[in-house]
Amino acid sequence: MEVVSDLKAEKVSVEEETEKKNGSGDEAEKEIASSVSFKEESNKVSDLQDPEKKALDELKQLIQIALINHEFTSPPKPKEEAKPIKEEEAKPIKEEEAKPIVTDEKSNPESKTIEEGEEEKSEHSVETHEEEGKAKPTEEAAAVVSETVVVDEDGAKTVEAIEETIVAVQATTESVAETVTPAEEKKEEAGSVEPETTQPPEEVFIWGTPLIGDEKSDVILLKFLRARDFKVKEAFTMIKNTVKWRKEFGIDTLLDEDLGLSDDLEKVVFMNGFDKEGHPVCYNVYGEFQSKELYSKMFSSEEKRQKFLQWRIQFLEESIRKLDFGPAGGVSTIVQINDLKNSPGPGKWELRQATNQALNLLQDNYPEFVAKQVFINVPWWYLAFYRMISPFLTQRTKSKFVVAGPSKSPETLFRYISPEQVPVQYGGLNKEGDKEFSSTDLVEEIIVKPTTKQTIEFPISENCVVVWEVRVVGWEVSYCAEFVPADEAGYTIIVQKTSKISSSDEPVICNNFKVGEPGKIVLTIENSSSKKKKVLYRSKTKPYSD
């Protein structure tokens, strides 16, 4: 329906390419893009390569075994080592047995020999026959007593020897009995123990999806495998650690908790629209933390930083629950837009600490949830920092990063997100509370070359109300609107007279005109600057009655 009168207008992509070849523009604000743009892999098992299919099957087997053994919810039981403990307990007892028998070495060496021999016999008999073992100690005691009485002339010493020997033999008997008793008890218990009932495999869910057994499970497992380059054991360990962390962090209860920060942070982190491939878009506006009040409320203490971290994880969890983990064309990733305009510098260590904590948690527990990381309005120091760390990033990570300075930010966003989906503050036409247009009303784009004039026409064939909105990225152009009737005898009506629109004026011009005869609405944009200008516009008609 719309007609662009300037036939020399070129497509945006051609103009961008020309500018890059000519090297125009400020180098500090040029977009830093990776050599190879990231392309999401398919989540269909049939589309996987053979090694990837094999890795997925192996990971499923490991998870199945872990679920049967309840490894996700309870740690493995330590093995009981009963035998070494008994031997250690028995050793000191034997030492005590030897002491009393050797008590009177000087008085009678022969007695010592007799006692040792009898003691060995006693031990042997106890081990072979329990009943005989109980009787022997008494006989041994008597034998030792008689020997001691005959040899020892000193009555007092004889009595002491008798007492000590009897005590020693009795102690030996008791210790051996104690050693034997547990073994007997084990035999009795073994006969009476009932077989344990087999527990069913445990069920573990992540992001509302079971680890195995659901058509969406493969998509979840592939995220962990890709995060670990399809190394099965590393991916399995990552899954176990993630399940453990989610339990410790209290994710399930966190989803229903009101942390009381949503009103303060609604302009800091928010979801808005979708990119050209259907990914939901999340905006992170760091410049909002220039507010001392907000900064203090979020980061002035460790407790507040932890609460902010909880809120950020809660927000992410809620966003993930809205994704589609279906293997056939489902969207299971998010585009992140990071606005660094007026962002607090590196000196704000509290913000840096909270950000690092969040990044570490995301890296360890939320694999492959980002389709693209776009950094806009990037200051010069970040551009330098990015160039410095770029060689150390993996190709997969770099392929997801897009970094643009202030002058390149709008066109960078338009490369991935349609203008009707981009918020007004970032150069698009997506306005909150817009009563005339929505994100489903498509936007047209044209380029006005330096020192040229271009017109946009909306033909009208019947009585109606024409509504339109137009925006020039960066403005600094002249603009006017007219109605030109189809009848050559008719008069042109000025809807909006020519005026210079600066970048500080209203970013979007909205207007309407009631048409009572066939004709056309003509918008004229004159670019007197030395830079090309991108124009965004859309229109619609509404019926009316006299």
XYZ file of C-alpha atoms in Angstrom:
546
model
C 0.000 0.000 0.000
C 2.888 2.360 0.742
C 5.024 3.683 -2.096
C 8.564 5.036 -1.749
C 9.145 7.678 -4.421
C 12.964 7.721 -4.453
C 13.949 4.846 -6.727
C 17.607 5.353 -5.906
C 17.117 4.200 -2.309
C 19.293 1.255 -1.486
C 18.802 -1.527 0.959
C 20.108 -1.102 4.478
C 22.473 -4.035 4.265
C 24.130 -2.614 1.128
C 24.616 0.778 2.748
C 26.114 -0.803 5.838
C 28.501 -2.863 3.772
C 29.571 0.189 1.779
C 30.275 2.148 4.918
C 32.403 -0.652 6.284
C 34.425 -0.897 3.092
C 35.050 2.830 3.009
C 36.116 2.787 6.650
C 33.822 5.668 7.546
C 32.622 6.360 11.077
C 34.366 6.497 14.390
C 36.535 3.398 14.915
C 35.830 3.399 18.653
C 32.108 2.977 17.988
C 32.285 0.338 15.282
C 30.662 -2.930 16.079
C 32.999 -5.667 17.180
C 31.532 -8.812 15.681
C 32.929 -12.314 15.595
C 34.171 -13.716 12.313
C 31.546 -16.462 12.370
C 28.040 -15.709 13.628
C 26.544 -18.276 15.984
C 23.911 -20.542 14.509
C 21.799 -22.611 16.859
C 21.962 -26.362 16.421
C 18.905 -28.528 15.966
C 17.486 -30.301 19.009
C 16.041 -33.152 16.962
C 17.834 -36.419 17.686
C 17.541 -37.366 14.014
C 19.560 -34.259 13.080
C 22.457 -35.087 15.419
C 25.721 -36.525 14.154
C 26.511 -40.128 15.104
C 29.045 -39.249 17.851
C 26.510 -36.821 19.327
C 23.772 -39.473 19.306
C 26.131 -41.902 21.020
C 27.033 -39.328 23.677
C 23.346 -38.631 24.328
C 22.607 -42.355 24.753
C 25.551 -42.809 27.123
C 24.448 -39.835 29.205
C 20.931 -41.267 29.455
C 22.349 -44.567 30.711
C 24.414 -42.832 33.395
C 21.394 -40.835 34.526
C 19.195 -43.959 34.587
C 21.673 -45.756 36.846
C 21.982 -42.693 39.084
C 18.199 -42.451 39.405
C 17.930 -46.136 40.345
C 20.649 -45.690 42.984
C 19.108 -42.434 44.241
C 22.404 -40.606 43.678
C 20.736 -37.251 43.040
C 18.970 -36.943 46.395
C 21.109 -38.973 48.813
C 24.908 -39.298 48.989
C 26.357 -42.850 48.668
C 26.677 -44.759 51.972
C 30.254 -45.267 53.242
C 31.440 -48.906 53.296
C 31.612 -50.530 56.748
C 34.981 -52.047 57.656
C 34.246 -54.196 60.708
C 37.172 -56.647 60.629
C 40.075 -54.196 60.995
C 38.335 -52.550 63.937
C 37.976 -55.915 65.752
C 41.633 -56.753 65.222
C 42.681 -53.407 66.644
C 40.456 -53.990 69.657
C 41.831 -57.481 70.129
C 45.526 -56.501 70.055
C 45.603 -54.502 73.293
C 43.816 -57.364 75.053
C 46.530 -59.850 74.047
C 49.179 -57.520 75.365
C 47.371 -57.418 78.666
C 47.291 -61.239 78.654
C 51.034 -61.446 78.361
C 51.846 -59.011 81.138
C 50.459 -60.881 84.155
C 51.945 -64.209 83.031
C 55.469 -62.759 82.859
C 55.023 -60.987 86.183
C 57.591 -62.986 88.153
C 60.407 -63.730 85.739
C 63.128 -63.684 88.373
C 61.419 -66.068 90.730
C 60.835 -68.891 88.250
C 61.737 -69.042 84.525
C 60.277 -72.545 84.215
C 56.932 -71.246 85.392
C 56.972 -68.769 82.507
C 57.460 -71.522 79.951
C 54.711 -73.641 81.397
C 52.314 -70.722 81.510
C 52.971 -69.759 77.875
C 52.410 -73.280 76.693
C 49.224 -73.648 78.639
C 48.010 -70.311 77.362
C 48.520 -71.326 73.727
C 46.591 -74.514 74.345
C 43.827 -72.523 75.982
C 43.506 -70.188 72.998
C 43.494 -73.085 70.545
C 40.824 -74.939 72.433
C 38.587 -71.882 72.664
C 38.725 -71.320 68.928
C 37.878 -74.947 68.072
C 35.329 -75.906 70.696
C 33.386 -73.304 72.586
C 32.373 -75.572 75.495
C 35.892 -76.878 76.035
C 37.143 -73.293 75.846
C 34.993 -72.333 78.785
C 36.330 -75.181 80.959
C 40.055 -74.875 80.169
C 40.774 -71.574 81.871
C 39.868 -73.114 85.249
C 42.210 -76.056 84.744
C 44.985 -73.806 83.556
C 44.599 -71.626 86.595
C 44.900 -74.658 88.855
C 47.956 -75.930 87.050
C 49.662 -72.619 87.256
C 48.880 -72.365 90.930
C 50.411 -75.765 91.719
C 53.595 -74.974 89.834
C 53.934 -71.662 91.519
C 53.469 -73.127 94.994
C 56.140 -75.769 94.493
C 58.850 -73.552 93.080
C 58.322 -70.316 94.993
C 59.467 -70.362 98.627
C 58.206 -66.915 99.441
C 54.535 -67.208 100.477
C 53.676 -63.600 99.786
C 55.090 -63.713 96.283
C 53.311 -66.970 95.607
C 49.952 -65.484 96.545
C 50.558 -62.486 94.294
C 51.550 -64.712 91.404
C 48.491 -66.863 91.913
C 46.189 -63.856 91.971
C 47.746 -62.221 88.927
C 47.783 -65.446 86.917
C 44.158 -66.208 87.674
C 43.137 -62.671 86.737
C 45.139 -62.844 83.514
C 43.656 -66.138 82.408
C 40.169 -64.964 83.236
C 40.755 -61.779 81.212
C 41.982 -63.873 78.308
C 38.903 -66.033 78.430
C 36.596 -63.038 78.507
C 38.392 -61.303 75.654
C 38.252 -64.370 73.434
C 34.599 -64.796 74.263
C 33.980 -61.173 73.311
C 35.789 -61.720 70.012
C 33.779 -64.785 69.155
C 30.400 -63.421 70.255
C 29.942 -60.774 67.451
C 30.638 -63.403 64.796
C 27.999 -65.647 66.282
C 25.577 -62.748 66.503
C 26.184 -61.925 62.828
C 25.344 -65.516 61.875
C 22.133 -65.339 63.863
C 21.240 -61.949 62.366
C 22.019 -63.174 58.844
C 19.461 -65.890 59.238
C 16.775 -63.599 60.622
C 17.264 -60.475 58.411
C 14.442 -59.999 55.934
C 15.337 -59.045 52.319
C 15.152 -55.265 51.692
C 12.336 -54.005 49.500
C 13.553 -52.466 46.216
C 12.861 -48.719 46.029
C 11.550 -47.285 42.759
C 13.905 -44.964 40.838
C 13.817 -41.368 42.014
C 12.328 -38.639 39.836
C 14.378 -35.514 39.218
C 13.017 -32.456 37.401
C 14.881 -29.435 36.024
C 12.898 -26.435 34.756
C 9.716 -28.468 35.044
C 11.079 -31.255 32.829
C 12.165 -34.750 34.006
C 15.772 -35.676 33.276
C 14.671 -38.691 31.237
C 11.429 -40.151 29.967
C 9.923 -37.045 28.371
C 10.167 -35.782 24.785
C 11.590 -32.540 26.175
C 14.255 -34.334 28.234
C 16.626 -34.710 25.275
C 16.654 -30.936 24.756
C 17.705 -30.435 28.383
C 20.437 -33.082 28.180
C 21.759 -31.646 24.908
C 22.270 -28.291 26.629
C 24.616 -29.895 29.154
C 26.389 -31.956 26.498
C 27.015 -28.922 24.288
C 28.264 -26.939 27.263
C 30.876 -29.676 27.796
C 31.690 -30.352 24.131
C 29.805 -33.681 24.266
C 32.116 -35.101 26.936
C 29.667 -37.447 28.641
C 31.243 -37.759 32.086
C 31.766 -34.003 32.381
C 28.179 -33.345 31.307
C 26.907 -35.914 33.827
C 28.923 -34.296 36.616
C 27.557 -30.883 35.619
C 23.987 -32.203 35.792
C 24.538 -33.688 39.262
C 26.098 -30.450 40.494
C 23.222 -28.426 39.033
C 20.604 -30.615 40.717
C 22.488 -30.310 44.008
C 22.814 -26.506 43.685
C 19.140 -26.066 42.836
C 18.199 -27.961 45.973
C 20.617 -25.964 48.156
C 19.548 -22.633 46.620
C 15.885 -23.535 47.093
C 14.774 -22.917 43.513
C 11.351 -24.539 43.905
C 10.383 -22.373 46.880
C 12.076 -19.300 45.376
C 9.638 -19.289 42.461
C 6.715 -18.625 44.811
C 8.550 -16.149 47.040
C 7.935 -12.388 46.956
C 11.337 -10.740 47.398
C 9.879 -7.236 47.201
C 12.342 -6.006 44.543
C 10.263 -6.168 41.363
C 9.069 -2.555 41.544
C 12.624 -1.267 42.050
C 14.141 -3.391 39.294
C 11.410 -3.324 36.637
C 13.472 -0.866 34.560
C 16.752 -2.660 35.206
C 15.864 -6.127 33.909
C 12.810 -6.767 31.753
C 11.532 -8.925 28.906
C 10.295 -7.132 25.794
C 9.380 -8.612 22.436
C 11.056 -11.269 20.305
C 13.903 -11.363 17.829
C 13.523 -12.306 14.170
C 13.927 -16.009 15.006
C 11.316 -16.012 17.751
C 13.611 -15.833 20.788
C 12.295 -13.798 23.724
C 14.478 -10.750 24.383
C 15.724 -9.749 27.829
C 17.085 -6.221 28.427
C 19.643 -5.482 31.150
C 19.995 -1.738 31.764
C 23.065 -1.124 33.922
C 22.780 2.658 33.722
C 19.862 2.533 36.188
C 22.391 1.814 38.926
C 23.670 5.376 38.641
C 20.892 6.114 41.115
C 22.624 6.186 44.498
C 19.406 5.229 46.233
C 18.867 2.162 44.062
C 22.543 1.201 44.188
C 22.585 1.352 47.976
C 19.344 -0.595 48.238
C 20.749 -3.416 46.120
C 24.452 -3.649 46.976
C 25.333 -1.851 50.237
C 25.619 -5.108 52.238
C 26.261 -8.780 51.636
C 22.695 -9.584 52.640
C 21.311 -7.136 50.053
C 23.624 -8.468 47.348
C 22.424 -12.004 48.059
C 18.816 -10.864 47.860
C 19.497 -9.167 44.511
C 21.111 -12.386 43.311
C 18.044 -14.354 44.418
C 15.788 -11.954 42.538
C 17.886 -12.238 39.371
C 17.805 -16.041 39.508
C 14.071 -15.948 40.212
C 13.526 -13.707 37.168
C 15.571 -16.052 34.985
C 13.710 -19.124 36.238
C 10.355 -17.510 35.462
C 11.592 -16.631 31.966
C 12.852 -20.166 31.350
C 9.508 -21.676 32.363
C 7.964 -19.804 29.411
C 10.340 -21.382 26.885
C 9.420 -24.318 24.686
C 11.668 -27.360 25.130
C 9.900 -29.292 22.394
C 12.430 -30.938 20.048
C 10.490 -30.000 16.902
C 11.155 -26.312 16.420
C 10.725 -25.206 20.017
C 12.518 -22.054 21.197
C 14.584 -22.856 24.280
C 17.027 -19.933 24.386
C 16.939 -16.194 25.132
C 18.554 -13.158 23.498
C 20.245 -10.913 26.064
C 20.586 -7.174 25.372
C 23.046 -5.464 27.721
C 22.787 -1.664 27.721
C 25.994 -0.151 29.109
C 24.997 3.497 28.650
C 25.908 5.435 31.814
C 26.877 2.156 33.409
C 28.828 2.522 36.681
C 32.520 2.094 35.972
C 34.882 -0.633 37.186
C 35.280 1.226 40.495
C 31.856 0.059 41.723
C 33.174 -3.168 43.234
C 29.848 -4.101 44.843
C 28.118 -4.210 41.462
C 31.077 -6.010 39.938
C 31.024 -8.597 42.729
C 27.278 -9.202 42.369
C 27.620 -9.438 38.591
C 30.483 -11.938 38.854
C 28.483 -14.072 41.279
C 25.525 -14.095 38.917
C 27.706 -14.919 35.900
C 29.366 -17.824 37.723
C 26.004 -19.276 38.727
C 24.637 -18.875 35.214
C 27.709 -20.470 33.681
C 27.642 -23.457 36.043
C 23.900 -24.111 36.225
C 22.212 -22.638 33.139
C 24.037 -24.046 30.106
C 23.167 -22.986 26.573
C 20.263 -20.705 27.453
C 21.647 -17.675 25.583
C 21.207 -17.506 21.824
C 22.934 -14.110 21.528
C 24.667 -11.635 23.856
C 24.341 -8.120 22.441
C 26.188 -5.274 24.178
C 25.009 -1.813 23.119
C 26.000 1.768 23.977
C 29.353 0.367 24.928
C 31.880 2.936 26.274
C 35.393 3.134 24.894
C 36.952 1.362 27.870
C 34.744 -1.685 27.327
C 35.649 -1.827 23.652
C 39.317 -1.879 24.632
C 38.624 -4.517 27.276
C 36.747 -6.684 24.787
C 39.584 -6.517 22.265
C 41.971 -7.568 25.025
C 39.999 -10.627 26.208
C 38.725 -11.688 22.789
C 41.709 -13.972 21.997
C 41.023 -15.940 25.190
C 37.353 -16.655 24.405
C 36.276 -19.847 22.677
C 34.949 -19.573 19.147
C 31.521 -20.715 20.336
C 31.413 -17.973 22.982
C 32.676 -15.277 20.618
C 30.134 -16.289 18.000
C 27.354 -15.353 20.437
C 28.831 -11.931 21.318
C 27.941 -8.728 19.518
C 29.422 -5.460 20.798
C 28.434 -2.023 19.478
C 29.248 1.557 20.433
C 26.556 4.247 20.849
C 26.312 5.278 17.176
C 25.938 1.686 15.979
C 23.538 0.427 18.636
C 20.152 0.939 16.873
C 21.193 -0.610 13.577
C 22.855 -3.464 15.468
C 19.583 -4.212 17.231
C 17.642 -4.010 13.955
C 19.932 -6.637 12.502
C 18.541 -9.184 14.953
C 15.224 -7.655 16.081
C 12.525 -6.079 13.912
C 11.868 -2.359 14.658
C 8.287 -3.041 15.798
C 9.756 -5.277 18.519
C 12.491 -2.859 19.650
C 11.559 -0.481 22.508
C 11.355 3.217 21.680
C 14.308 4.073 23.925
C 16.525 1.863 21.749
C 15.449 3.265 18.385
C 12.381 1.133 17.657
C 8.620 1.732 17.597
C 7.569 -0.557 20.444
C 5.835 1.796 22.896
C 4.303 0.743 26.172
C 0.569 1.449 26.257
C 0.353 2.252 22.525
C -3.353 2.431 21.614
C -2.949 2.580 17.837
C -0.210 0.086 17.010
C 1.121 -3.137 18.471
C 4.161 -5.311 17.888
C 2.186 -7.237 15.271
C 1.900 -4.144 13.044
C 4.922 -4.421 10.790
C 7.349 -1.553 10.245
C 8.866 -0.499 6.921
C 12.405 0.870 6.573
C 14.084 3.157 4.062
C 17.427 4.967 3.899
C 17.692 8.690 3.093
C 21.121 9.483 1.695
C 23.050 12.604 2.755
C 21.786 15.881 1.236
C 18.765 14.227 -0.401
C 14.987 14.349 -0.038
C 12.649 11.377 0.009
C 8.878 10.883 0.180
C 6.635 8.142 1.555
C 3.060 7.775 0.212
C -0.061 6.098 1.653
C -2.699 5.766 -1.161
C -6.350 6.141 -0.038
C -9.294 4.934 -2.129
C -12.236 5.360 0.251
C -13.411 7.460 3.157
C -11.454 6.513 6.265
C -9.157 7.714 9.004
C -5.475 7.241 8.197
C -3.159 6.715 11.170
C 0.625 6.631 10.848
C 3.786 6.939 12.825
C 7.270 7.718 11.630
C 10.701 7.814 13.167
C 14.108 8.810 11.847
C 16.967 7.234 13.784
C 18.995 10.158 15.108
C 16.610 12.629 13.426
C 18.297 15.983 12.541
C 16.121 16.133 9.385
C 13.203 18.219 8.077
C 9.750 16.620 7.989
C 6.282 17.503 6.644
C 2.979 15.699 5.897
C 0.305 16.494 3.255
C -2.883 15.084 1.774
C -2.935 15.221 -2.037
C -6.376 14.491 -3.594
C -6.656 12.281 -6.654
C -8.697 14.951 -8.424
C -6.255 17.331 -10.075
C -8.704 20.159 -9.477
C -8.571 19.516 -5.761
C -6.379 21.320 -3.249
C -3.438 19.868 -1.341
C -4.013 19.957 2.405
C -1.078 20.481 4.742
C -1.400 18.017 7.622
C 1.881 18.993 9.287
C 4.012 21.861 8.038
C 7.723 21.495 7.380
C 9.866 21.665 10.494
C 13.348 20.592 11.593
C 13.245 17.615 13.934
C 16.224 17.241 16.272
C 17.339 14.166 18.190
C 16.122 15.743 21.443
C 12.536 16.040 20.180
C 9.863 13.383 20.532
C 11.428 10.200 19.115
C 8.267 9.073 17.286
C 5.817 11.276 15.353
C 2.253 9.965 15.485
C -0.511 11.549 13.417
C -3.847 10.863 11.749
C -6.045 12.427 9.062
C -9.724 11.980 8.153
C -9.995 11.415 4.402
C -13.264 12.256 2.606
C -12.146 11.623 -0.987
C -9.656 9.444 -2.866
C -6.061 10.633 -2.707
C -2.852 9.979 -0.795
C -0.950 11.000 2.328
C 2.570 12.165 1.433
C 5.385 12.334 4.020
C 8.506 14.260 2.978
C 11.870 13.800 4.725
C 14.829 15.992 3.782
C 18.277 14.986 5.000
C 20.648 17.955 4.844
C 23.325 16.275 6.968
C 26.410 14.453 5.755
C 25.256 11.097 7.126
C 22.648 8.693 5.862
C 19.455 8.392 7.901
C 17.266 5.376 8.532
C 13.510 6.011 8.477
C 11.003 3.714 10.187
C 7.294 4.058 9.473
C 3.968 2.218 9.451
C 0.328 3.091 8.839
C -3.189 1.741 9.108
C -6.718 2.847 8.174
C -9.854 2.885 10.290
C -13.395 3.277 8.925
C -15.487 6.264 9.918
C -19.028 7.481 9.295
C -20.204 11.076 8.825
